[in-house]
mmCIF file of C-alpha atoms in Angstrom:
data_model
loop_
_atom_site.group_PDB
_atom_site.id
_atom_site.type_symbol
_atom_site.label_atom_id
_atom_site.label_comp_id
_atom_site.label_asym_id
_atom_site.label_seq_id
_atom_site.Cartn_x
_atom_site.Cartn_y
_atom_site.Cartn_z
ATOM 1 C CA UNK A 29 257.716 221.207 -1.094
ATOM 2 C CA UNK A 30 258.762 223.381 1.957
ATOM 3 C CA UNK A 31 259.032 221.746 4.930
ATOM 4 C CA UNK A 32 256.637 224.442 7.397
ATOM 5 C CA UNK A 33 254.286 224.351 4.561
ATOM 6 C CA UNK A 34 254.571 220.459 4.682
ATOM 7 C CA UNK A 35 253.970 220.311 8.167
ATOM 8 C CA UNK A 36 251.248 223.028 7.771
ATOM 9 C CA UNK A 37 249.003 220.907 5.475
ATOM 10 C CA UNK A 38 249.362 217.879 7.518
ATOM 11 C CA UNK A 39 247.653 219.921 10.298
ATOM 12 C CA UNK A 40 245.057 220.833 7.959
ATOM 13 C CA UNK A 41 244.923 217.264 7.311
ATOM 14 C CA UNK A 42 244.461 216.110 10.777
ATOM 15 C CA UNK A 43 241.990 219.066 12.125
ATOM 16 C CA UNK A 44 239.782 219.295 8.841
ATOM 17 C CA UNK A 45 236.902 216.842 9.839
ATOM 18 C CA UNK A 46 235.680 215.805 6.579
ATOM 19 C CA UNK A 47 236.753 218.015 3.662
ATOM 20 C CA UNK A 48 240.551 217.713 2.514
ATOM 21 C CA UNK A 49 240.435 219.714 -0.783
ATOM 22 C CA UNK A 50 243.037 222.464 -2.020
ATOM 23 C CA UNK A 51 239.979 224.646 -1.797
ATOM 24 C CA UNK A 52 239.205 224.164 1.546
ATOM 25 C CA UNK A 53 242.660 224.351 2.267
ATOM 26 C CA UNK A 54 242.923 227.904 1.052
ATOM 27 C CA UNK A 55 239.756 229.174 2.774
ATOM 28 C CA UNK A 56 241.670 227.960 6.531
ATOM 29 C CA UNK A 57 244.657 228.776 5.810
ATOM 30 C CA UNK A 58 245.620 231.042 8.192
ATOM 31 C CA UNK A 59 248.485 232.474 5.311
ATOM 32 C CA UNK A 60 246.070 232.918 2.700
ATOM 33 C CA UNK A 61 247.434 230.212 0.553
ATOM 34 C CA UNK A 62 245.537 230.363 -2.528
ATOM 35 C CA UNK A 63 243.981 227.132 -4.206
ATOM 36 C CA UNK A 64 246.431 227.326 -6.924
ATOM 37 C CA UNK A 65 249.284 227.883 -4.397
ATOM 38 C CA UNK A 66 248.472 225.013 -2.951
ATOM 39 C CA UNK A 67 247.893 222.721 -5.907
ATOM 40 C CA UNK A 68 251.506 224.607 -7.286
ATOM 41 C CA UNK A 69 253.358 222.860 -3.857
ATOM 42 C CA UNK A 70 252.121 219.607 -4.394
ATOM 43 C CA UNK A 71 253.164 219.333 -8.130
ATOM 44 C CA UNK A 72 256.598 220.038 -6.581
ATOM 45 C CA UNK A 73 257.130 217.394 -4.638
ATOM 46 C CA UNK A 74 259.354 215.143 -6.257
ATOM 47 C CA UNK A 75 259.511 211.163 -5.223
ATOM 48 C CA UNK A 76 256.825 211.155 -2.327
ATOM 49 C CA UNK A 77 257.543 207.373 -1.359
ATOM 50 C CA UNK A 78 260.871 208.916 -0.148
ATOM 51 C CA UNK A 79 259.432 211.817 1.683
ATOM 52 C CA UNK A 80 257.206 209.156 3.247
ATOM 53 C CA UNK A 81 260.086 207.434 5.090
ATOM 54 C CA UNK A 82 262.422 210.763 5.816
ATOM 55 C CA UNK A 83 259.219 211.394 7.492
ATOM 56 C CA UNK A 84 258.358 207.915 9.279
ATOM 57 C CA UNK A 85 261.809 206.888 9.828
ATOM 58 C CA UNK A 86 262.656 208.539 13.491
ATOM 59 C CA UNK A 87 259.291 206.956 14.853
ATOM 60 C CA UNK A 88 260.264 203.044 13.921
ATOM 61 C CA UNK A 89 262.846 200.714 14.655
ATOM 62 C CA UNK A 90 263.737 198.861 11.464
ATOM 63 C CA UNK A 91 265.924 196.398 13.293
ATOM 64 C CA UNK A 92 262.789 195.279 15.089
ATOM 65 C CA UNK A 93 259.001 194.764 14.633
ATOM 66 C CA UNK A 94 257.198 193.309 11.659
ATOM 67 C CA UNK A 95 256.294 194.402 8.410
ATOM 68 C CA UNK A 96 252.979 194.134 6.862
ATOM 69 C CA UNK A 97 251.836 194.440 3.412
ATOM 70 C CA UNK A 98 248.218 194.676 1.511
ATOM 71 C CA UNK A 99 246.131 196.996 -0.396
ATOM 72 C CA UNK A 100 242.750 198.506 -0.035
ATOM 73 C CA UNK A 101 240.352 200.810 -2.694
ATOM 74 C CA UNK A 102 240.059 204.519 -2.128
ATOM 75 C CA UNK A 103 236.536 205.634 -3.425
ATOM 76 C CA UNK A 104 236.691 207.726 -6.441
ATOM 77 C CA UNK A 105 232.889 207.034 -7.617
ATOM 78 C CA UNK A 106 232.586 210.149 -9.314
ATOM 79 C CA UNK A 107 236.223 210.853 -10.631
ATOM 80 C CA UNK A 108 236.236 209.015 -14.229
ATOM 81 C CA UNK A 109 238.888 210.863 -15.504
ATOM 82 C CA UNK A 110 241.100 211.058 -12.662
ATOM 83 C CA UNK A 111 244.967 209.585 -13.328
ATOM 84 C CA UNK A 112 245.098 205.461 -12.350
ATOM 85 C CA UNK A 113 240.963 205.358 -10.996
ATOM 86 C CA UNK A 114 239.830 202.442 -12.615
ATOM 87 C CA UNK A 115 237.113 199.679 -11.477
ATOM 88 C CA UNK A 116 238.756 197.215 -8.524
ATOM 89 C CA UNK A 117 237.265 194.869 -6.469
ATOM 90 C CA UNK A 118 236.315 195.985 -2.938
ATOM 91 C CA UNK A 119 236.228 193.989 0.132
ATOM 92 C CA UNK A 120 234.222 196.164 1.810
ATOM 93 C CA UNK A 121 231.398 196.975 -0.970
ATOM 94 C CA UNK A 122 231.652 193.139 -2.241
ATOM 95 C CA UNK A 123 231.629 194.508 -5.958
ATOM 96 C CA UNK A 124 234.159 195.754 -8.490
ATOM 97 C CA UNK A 125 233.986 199.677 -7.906
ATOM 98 C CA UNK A 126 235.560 202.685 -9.287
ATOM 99 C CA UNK A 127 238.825 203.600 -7.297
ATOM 100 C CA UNK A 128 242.844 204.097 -6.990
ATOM 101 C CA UNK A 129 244.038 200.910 -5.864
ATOM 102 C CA UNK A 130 246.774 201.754 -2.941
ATOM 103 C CA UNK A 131 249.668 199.104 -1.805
ATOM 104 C CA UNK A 132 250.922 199.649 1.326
ATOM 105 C CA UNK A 133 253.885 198.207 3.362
ATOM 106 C CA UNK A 134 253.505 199.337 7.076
ATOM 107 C CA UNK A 135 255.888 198.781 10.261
ATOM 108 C CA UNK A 136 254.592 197.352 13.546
ATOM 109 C CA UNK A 137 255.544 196.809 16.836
ATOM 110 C CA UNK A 138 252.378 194.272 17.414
ATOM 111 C CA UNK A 139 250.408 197.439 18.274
ATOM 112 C CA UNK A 140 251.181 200.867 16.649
ATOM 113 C CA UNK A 141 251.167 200.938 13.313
ATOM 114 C CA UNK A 142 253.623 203.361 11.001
ATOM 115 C CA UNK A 143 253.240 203.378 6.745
ATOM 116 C CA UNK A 144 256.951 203.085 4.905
ATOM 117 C CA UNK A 145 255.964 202.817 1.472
ATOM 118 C CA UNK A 146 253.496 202.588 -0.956
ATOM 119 C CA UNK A 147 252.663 202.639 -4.070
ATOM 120 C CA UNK A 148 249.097 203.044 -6.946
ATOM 121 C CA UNK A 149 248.784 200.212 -8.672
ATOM 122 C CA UNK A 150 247.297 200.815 -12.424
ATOM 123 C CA UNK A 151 246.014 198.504 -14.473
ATOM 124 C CA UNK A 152 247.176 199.916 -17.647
ATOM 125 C CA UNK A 153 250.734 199.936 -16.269
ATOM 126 C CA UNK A 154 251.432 196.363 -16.838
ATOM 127 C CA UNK A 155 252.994 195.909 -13.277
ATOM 128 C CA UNK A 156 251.487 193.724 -11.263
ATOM 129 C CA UNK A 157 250.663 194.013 -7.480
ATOM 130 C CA UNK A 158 253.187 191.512 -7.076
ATOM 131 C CA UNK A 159 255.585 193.132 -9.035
ATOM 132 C CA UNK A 160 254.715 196.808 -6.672
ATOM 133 C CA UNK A 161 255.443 194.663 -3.432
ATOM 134 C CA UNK A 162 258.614 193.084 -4.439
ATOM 135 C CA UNK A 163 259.961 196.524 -5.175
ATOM 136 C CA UNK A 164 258.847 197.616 -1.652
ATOM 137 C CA UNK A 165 260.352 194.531 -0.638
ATOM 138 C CA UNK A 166 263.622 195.125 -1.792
ATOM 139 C CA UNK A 167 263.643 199.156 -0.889
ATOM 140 C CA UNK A 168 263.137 198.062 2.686
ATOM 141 C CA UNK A 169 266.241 195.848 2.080
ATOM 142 C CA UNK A 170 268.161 198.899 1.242
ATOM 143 C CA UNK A 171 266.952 200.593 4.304
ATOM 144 C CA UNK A 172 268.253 198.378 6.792
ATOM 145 C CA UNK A 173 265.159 196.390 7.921
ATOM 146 C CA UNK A 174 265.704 193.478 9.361
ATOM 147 C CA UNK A 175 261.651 192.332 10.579
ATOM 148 C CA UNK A 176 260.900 189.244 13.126
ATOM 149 C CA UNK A 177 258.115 188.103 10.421
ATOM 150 C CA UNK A 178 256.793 189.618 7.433
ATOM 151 C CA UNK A 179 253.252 189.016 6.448
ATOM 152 C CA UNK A 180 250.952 189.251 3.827
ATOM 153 C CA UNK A 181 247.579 187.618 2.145
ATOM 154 C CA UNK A 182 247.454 184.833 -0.318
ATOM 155 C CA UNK A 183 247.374 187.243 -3.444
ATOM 156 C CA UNK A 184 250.754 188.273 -2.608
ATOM 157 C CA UNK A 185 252.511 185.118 -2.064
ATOM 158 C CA UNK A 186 253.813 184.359 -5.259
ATOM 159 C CA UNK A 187 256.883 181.784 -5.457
ATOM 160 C CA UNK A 188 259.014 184.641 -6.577
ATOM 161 C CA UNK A 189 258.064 187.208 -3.649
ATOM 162 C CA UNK A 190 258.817 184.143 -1.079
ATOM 163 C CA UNK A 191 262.247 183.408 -2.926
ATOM 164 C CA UNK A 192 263.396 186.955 -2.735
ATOM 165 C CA UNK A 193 262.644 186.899 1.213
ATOM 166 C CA UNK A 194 264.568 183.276 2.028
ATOM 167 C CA UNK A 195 267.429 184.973 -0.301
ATOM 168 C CA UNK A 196 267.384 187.334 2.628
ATOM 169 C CA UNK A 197 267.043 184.616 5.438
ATOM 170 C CA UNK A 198 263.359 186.703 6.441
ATOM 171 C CA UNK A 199 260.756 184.942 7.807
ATOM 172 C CA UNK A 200 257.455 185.122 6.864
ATOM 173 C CA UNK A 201 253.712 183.699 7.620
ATOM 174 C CA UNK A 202 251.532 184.350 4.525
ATOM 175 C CA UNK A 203 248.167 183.282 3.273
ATOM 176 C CA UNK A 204 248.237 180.976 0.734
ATOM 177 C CA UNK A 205 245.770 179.394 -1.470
ATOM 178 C CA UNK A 206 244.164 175.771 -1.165
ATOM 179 C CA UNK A 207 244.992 174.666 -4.368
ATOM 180 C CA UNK A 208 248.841 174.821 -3.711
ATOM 181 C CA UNK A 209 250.598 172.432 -4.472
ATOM 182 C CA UNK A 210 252.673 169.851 -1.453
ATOM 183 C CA UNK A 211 254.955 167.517 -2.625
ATOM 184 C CA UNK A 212 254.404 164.173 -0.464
ATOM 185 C CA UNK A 213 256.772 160.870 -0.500
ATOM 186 C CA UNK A 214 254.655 157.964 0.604
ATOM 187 C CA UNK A 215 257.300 155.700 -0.572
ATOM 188 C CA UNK A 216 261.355 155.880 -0.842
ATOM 189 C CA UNK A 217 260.518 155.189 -4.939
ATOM 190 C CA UNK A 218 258.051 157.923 -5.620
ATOM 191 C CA UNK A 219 256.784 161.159 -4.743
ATOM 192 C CA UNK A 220 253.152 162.468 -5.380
ATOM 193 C CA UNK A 221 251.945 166.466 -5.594
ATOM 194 C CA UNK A 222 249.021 166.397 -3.881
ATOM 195 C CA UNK A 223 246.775 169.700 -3.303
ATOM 196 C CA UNK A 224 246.508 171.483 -0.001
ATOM 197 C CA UNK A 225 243.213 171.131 0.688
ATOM 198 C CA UNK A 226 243.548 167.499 0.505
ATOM 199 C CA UNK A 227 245.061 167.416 3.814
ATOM 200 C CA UNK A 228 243.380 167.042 7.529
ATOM 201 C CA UNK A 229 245.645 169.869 9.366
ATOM 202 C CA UNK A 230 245.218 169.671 12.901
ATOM 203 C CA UNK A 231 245.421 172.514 15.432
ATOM 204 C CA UNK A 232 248.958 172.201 15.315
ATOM 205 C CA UNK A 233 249.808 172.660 11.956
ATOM 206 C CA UNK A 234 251.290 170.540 8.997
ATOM 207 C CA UNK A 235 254.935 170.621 8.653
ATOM 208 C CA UNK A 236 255.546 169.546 4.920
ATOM 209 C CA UNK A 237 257.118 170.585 1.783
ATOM 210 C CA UNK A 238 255.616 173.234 -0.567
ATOM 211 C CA UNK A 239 256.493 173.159 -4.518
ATOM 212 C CA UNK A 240 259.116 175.543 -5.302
ATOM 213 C CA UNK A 241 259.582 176.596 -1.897
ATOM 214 C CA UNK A 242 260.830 173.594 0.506
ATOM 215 C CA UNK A 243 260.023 173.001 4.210
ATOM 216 C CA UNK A 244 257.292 175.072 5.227
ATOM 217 C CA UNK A 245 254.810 174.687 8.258
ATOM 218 C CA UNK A 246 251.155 175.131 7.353
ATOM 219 C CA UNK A 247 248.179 175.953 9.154
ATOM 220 C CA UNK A 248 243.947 176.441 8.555
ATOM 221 C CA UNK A 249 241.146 177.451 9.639
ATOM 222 C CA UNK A 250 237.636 177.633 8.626
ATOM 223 C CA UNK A 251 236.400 180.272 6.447
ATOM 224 C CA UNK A 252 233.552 182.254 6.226
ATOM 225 C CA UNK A 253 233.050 181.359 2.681
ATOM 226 C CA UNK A 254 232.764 177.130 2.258
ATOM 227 C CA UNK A 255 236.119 176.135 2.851
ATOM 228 C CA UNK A 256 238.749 176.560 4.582
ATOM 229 C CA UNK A 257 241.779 179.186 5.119
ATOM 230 C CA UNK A 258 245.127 178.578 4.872
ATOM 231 C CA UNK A 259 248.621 179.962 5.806
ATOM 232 C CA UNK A 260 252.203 179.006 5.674
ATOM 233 C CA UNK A 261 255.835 179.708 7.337
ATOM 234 C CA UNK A 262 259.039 179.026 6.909
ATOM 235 C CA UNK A 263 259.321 179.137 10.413
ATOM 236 C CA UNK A 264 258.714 175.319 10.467
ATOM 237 C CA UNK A 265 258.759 175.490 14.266
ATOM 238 C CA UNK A 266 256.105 177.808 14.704
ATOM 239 C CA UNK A 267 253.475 177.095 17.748
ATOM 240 C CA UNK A 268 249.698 177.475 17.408
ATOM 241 C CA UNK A 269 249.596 179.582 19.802
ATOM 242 C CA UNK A 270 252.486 182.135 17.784
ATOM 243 C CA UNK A 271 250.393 181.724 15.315
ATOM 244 C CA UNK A 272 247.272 182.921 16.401
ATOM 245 C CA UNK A 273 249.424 186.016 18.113
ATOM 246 C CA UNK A 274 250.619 186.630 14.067
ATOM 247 C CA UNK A 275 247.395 186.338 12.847
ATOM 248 C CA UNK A 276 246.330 188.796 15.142
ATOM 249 C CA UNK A 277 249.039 191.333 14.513
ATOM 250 C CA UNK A 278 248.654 190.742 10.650
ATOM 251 C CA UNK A 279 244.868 192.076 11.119
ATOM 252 C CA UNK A 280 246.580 195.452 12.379
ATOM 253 C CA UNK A 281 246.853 196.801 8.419
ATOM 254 C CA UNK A 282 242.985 196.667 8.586
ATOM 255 C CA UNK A 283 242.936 199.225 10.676
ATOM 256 C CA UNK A 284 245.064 201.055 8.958
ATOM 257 C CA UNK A 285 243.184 201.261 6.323
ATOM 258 C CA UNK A 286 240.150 201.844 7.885
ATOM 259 C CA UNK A 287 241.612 204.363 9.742
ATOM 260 C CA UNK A 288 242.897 206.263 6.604
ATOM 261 C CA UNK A 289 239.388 206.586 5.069
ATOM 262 C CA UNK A 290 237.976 207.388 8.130
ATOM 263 C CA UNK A 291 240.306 210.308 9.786
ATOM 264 C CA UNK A 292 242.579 211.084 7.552
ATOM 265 C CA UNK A 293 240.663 212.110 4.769
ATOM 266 C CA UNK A 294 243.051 210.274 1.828
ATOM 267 C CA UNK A 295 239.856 209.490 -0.566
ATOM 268 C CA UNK A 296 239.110 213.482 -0.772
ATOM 269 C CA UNK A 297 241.334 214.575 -3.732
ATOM 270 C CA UNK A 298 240.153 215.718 -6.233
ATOM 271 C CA UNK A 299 243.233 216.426 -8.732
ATOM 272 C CA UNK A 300 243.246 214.743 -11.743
ATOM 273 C CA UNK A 301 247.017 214.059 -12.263
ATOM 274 C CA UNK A 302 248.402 210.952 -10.448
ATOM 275 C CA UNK A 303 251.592 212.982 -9.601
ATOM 276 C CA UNK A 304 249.379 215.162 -7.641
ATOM 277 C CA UNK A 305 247.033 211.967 -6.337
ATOM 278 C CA UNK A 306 250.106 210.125 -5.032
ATOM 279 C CA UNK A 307 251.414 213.183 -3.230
ATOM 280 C CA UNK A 308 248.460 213.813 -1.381
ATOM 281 C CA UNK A 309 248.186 210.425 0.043
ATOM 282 C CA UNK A 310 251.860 210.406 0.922
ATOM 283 C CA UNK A 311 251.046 213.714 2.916
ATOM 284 C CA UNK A 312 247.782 211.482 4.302
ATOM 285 C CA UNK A 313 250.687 208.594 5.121
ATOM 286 C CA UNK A 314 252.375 211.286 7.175
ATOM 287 C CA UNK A 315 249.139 212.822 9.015
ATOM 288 C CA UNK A 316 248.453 209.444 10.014
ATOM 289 C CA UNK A 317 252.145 208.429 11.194
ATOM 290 C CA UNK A 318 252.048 211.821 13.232
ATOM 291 C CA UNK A 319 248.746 210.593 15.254
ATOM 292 C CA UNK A 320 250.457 206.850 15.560
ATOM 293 C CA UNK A 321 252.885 208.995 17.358
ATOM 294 C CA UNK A 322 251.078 211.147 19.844
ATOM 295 C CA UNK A 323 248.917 207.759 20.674
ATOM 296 C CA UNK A 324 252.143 206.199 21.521
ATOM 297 C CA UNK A 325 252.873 208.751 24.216
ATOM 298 C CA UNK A 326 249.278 209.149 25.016
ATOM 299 C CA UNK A 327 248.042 205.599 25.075
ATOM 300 C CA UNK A 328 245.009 206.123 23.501
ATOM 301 C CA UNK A 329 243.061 205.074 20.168
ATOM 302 C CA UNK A 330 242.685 206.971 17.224
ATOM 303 C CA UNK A 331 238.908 207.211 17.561
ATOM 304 C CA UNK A 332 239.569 208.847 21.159
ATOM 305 C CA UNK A 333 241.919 210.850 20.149
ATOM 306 C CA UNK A 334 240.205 212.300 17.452
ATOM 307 C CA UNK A 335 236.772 212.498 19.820
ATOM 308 C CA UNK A 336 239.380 214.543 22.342
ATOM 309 C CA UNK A 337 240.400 217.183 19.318
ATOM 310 C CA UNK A 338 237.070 217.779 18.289
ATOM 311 C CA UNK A 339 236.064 218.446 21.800
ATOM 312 C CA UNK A 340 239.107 221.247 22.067
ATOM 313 C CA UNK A 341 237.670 222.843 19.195
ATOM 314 C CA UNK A 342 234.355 223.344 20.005
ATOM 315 C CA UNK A 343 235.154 224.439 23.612
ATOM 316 C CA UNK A 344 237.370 226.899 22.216
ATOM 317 C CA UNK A 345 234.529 228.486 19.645
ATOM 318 C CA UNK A 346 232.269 228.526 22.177
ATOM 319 C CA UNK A 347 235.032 230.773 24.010
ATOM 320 C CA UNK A 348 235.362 232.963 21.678
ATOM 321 C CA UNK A 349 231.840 233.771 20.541
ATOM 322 C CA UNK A 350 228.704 231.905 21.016
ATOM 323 C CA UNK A 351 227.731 228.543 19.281
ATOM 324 C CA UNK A 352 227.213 228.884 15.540
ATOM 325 C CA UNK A 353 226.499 232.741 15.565
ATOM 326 C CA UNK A 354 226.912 233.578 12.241
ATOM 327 C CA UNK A 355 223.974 231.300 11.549
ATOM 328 C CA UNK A 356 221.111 233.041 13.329
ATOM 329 C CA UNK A 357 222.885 236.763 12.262
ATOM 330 C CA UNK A 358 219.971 236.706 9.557
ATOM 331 C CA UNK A 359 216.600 239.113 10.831
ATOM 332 C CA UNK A 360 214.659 235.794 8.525
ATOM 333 C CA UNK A 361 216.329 233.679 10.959
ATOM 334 C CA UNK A 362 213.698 233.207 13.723
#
């Protein structure tokens, strides 16, 4: 894919304020780029993970920051026989729906928030989510990051994904689930496994030894479900109070994601190949990396920022010709 034309769709991206197909694309285009023109570039693009960091790589600091990883469902309630869509569960509708499922790993400095990979995870691919993240894992790795903490929920902290980041000497603070299993020694003789959710954890935490995974601090909280929640470090001198600031910083992915759906318009393709699907959100990735940027030198939120652009548009139209003219041009138009 060319680069202006690149560039030139992720402006379409970030001005179009609620319509993000090829066809719309074409009708704005200030080039005439037909529909199939359009589709034509995006077919092109080979290996859009990579794009995504040649992209996001000048705005981070990989020897720095944190690194964040989960996945969220992009609506596709009327694309059956798109590539990947399949029936997921969503947080946010409480029910299995039909979507793509996307993975994301995202870089943070505790307050912007920049995507560096990702990846659509398909049932019928037989890789897991797991699986998806340890590859992101280990690409990262490659690239040179070296993160303070790396976090993620309990469906992604398998033994295997926590092994592969103490081979690394990483730290990490992850959700884990209350049936895990602690190995306790009440006696120099024996040793007992006894669940997690068997222990009182005070505000301090519990420093004790996981199964398969050795020292590890641990702490809880209660849940909105009955219950509790619980998390774990292998930074076994961890604070409450760092933990709380983690906790906090780990919520930043939510907005992310909300921010995605909301602004950036990455549930509004309607391709059927996946090659075409995964490009489109990798050009979505980018949009949204370009606005992280401009509210770092701005200081602003997304929401205001957007609220500001709108605001430039419509003082412009009403500029150049009055407000919504070519509706009343009609004599039946009273």
């Amino acid at each position: 894919m060319k680069r202006f034309r690149f560039e030139s769709f992720i402006k379409f991206i970030i001005e179009s304020p609620k319509y993000g197909t090829f066809t719309e694309a074409a009708r704005t285009d200030p080039e005439q780029y037909s529909h199939d023109t359009w589709r034509e570039e995006f077919v092109n693009m080979e290996n859009p993970q990579q794009l995504l960091w040649d992209y996001v790589q000048r705005y981070i600091d990989a020897k720095s920051g944190y690194l964040i990883a989960d996945d969220t469902i992009l609506d596709k309630p009327r694309g059956p026989k798109i590539e990947g869509v399949g029936f997921h569960y969503s947080g946010k509708h409480k029910r299995s729906v039909r979507g793509l499922c996307l993975v994301s790993l995202v870089w943070t400095d505790g307050k912007y928030v920049f995507p560096v990979d990702f990846r659509i995870y398909n049932k019928g691919d037989g890789i897991t989510k797991n699986e998806y993240l340890r590859d992101m894992l280990k690409t990262a790795n490659e690239r040179g990051f070296t993160p303070k903490m790396v976090m993620f929920d309990s469906w992604y902290s398998s033994c295997e994904t926590l092994h592969l980041l103490q081979s690394w000497s990483w730290k990490y603070m992850v959700g884990i689930k209350s049936n895990r299993v602690l190995i306790h020694f009440p006696s120099p003789y024996q040793k007992e496994t006894i669940p997690l959710k068997s222990f009182l954890i005070d505000q301090d935490g519990l420093r004790c030894r996981l199964k398969g995974l050795g020292i590890h601090r641990c702490f809880s909280q209660p849940s909105n479900k009955p219950g509790r929640k619980y998390w774990c470090t292998n930074h076994t001198n961890m604070t409450y109070q760092q933990w709380k600031t983690l906790k906090r910083i780990s919520f930043l992915i939510e907005h992310y994601h909300r921010g995605l759906k909301q602004h950036f318009l990455v549930e509004k393709c309607q391709a059927r190949k996946i090659h075409i699907q995964t490009a489109y959100i990798c050009v979505c990735l980018c949009s949204f990396a370009k606005i992280q940027r401009v509210r770092q030198r701005k200081r602003i939120s997304v929401t205001e920022l957007f609220k500001k652009l709108h605001r430039k548009r419509i003082e412009q139209s009403r500029i150049s010709s009055p407000t919504c003219e070519f509706l009343w041009s009609s004599k039946r138009c009273g």
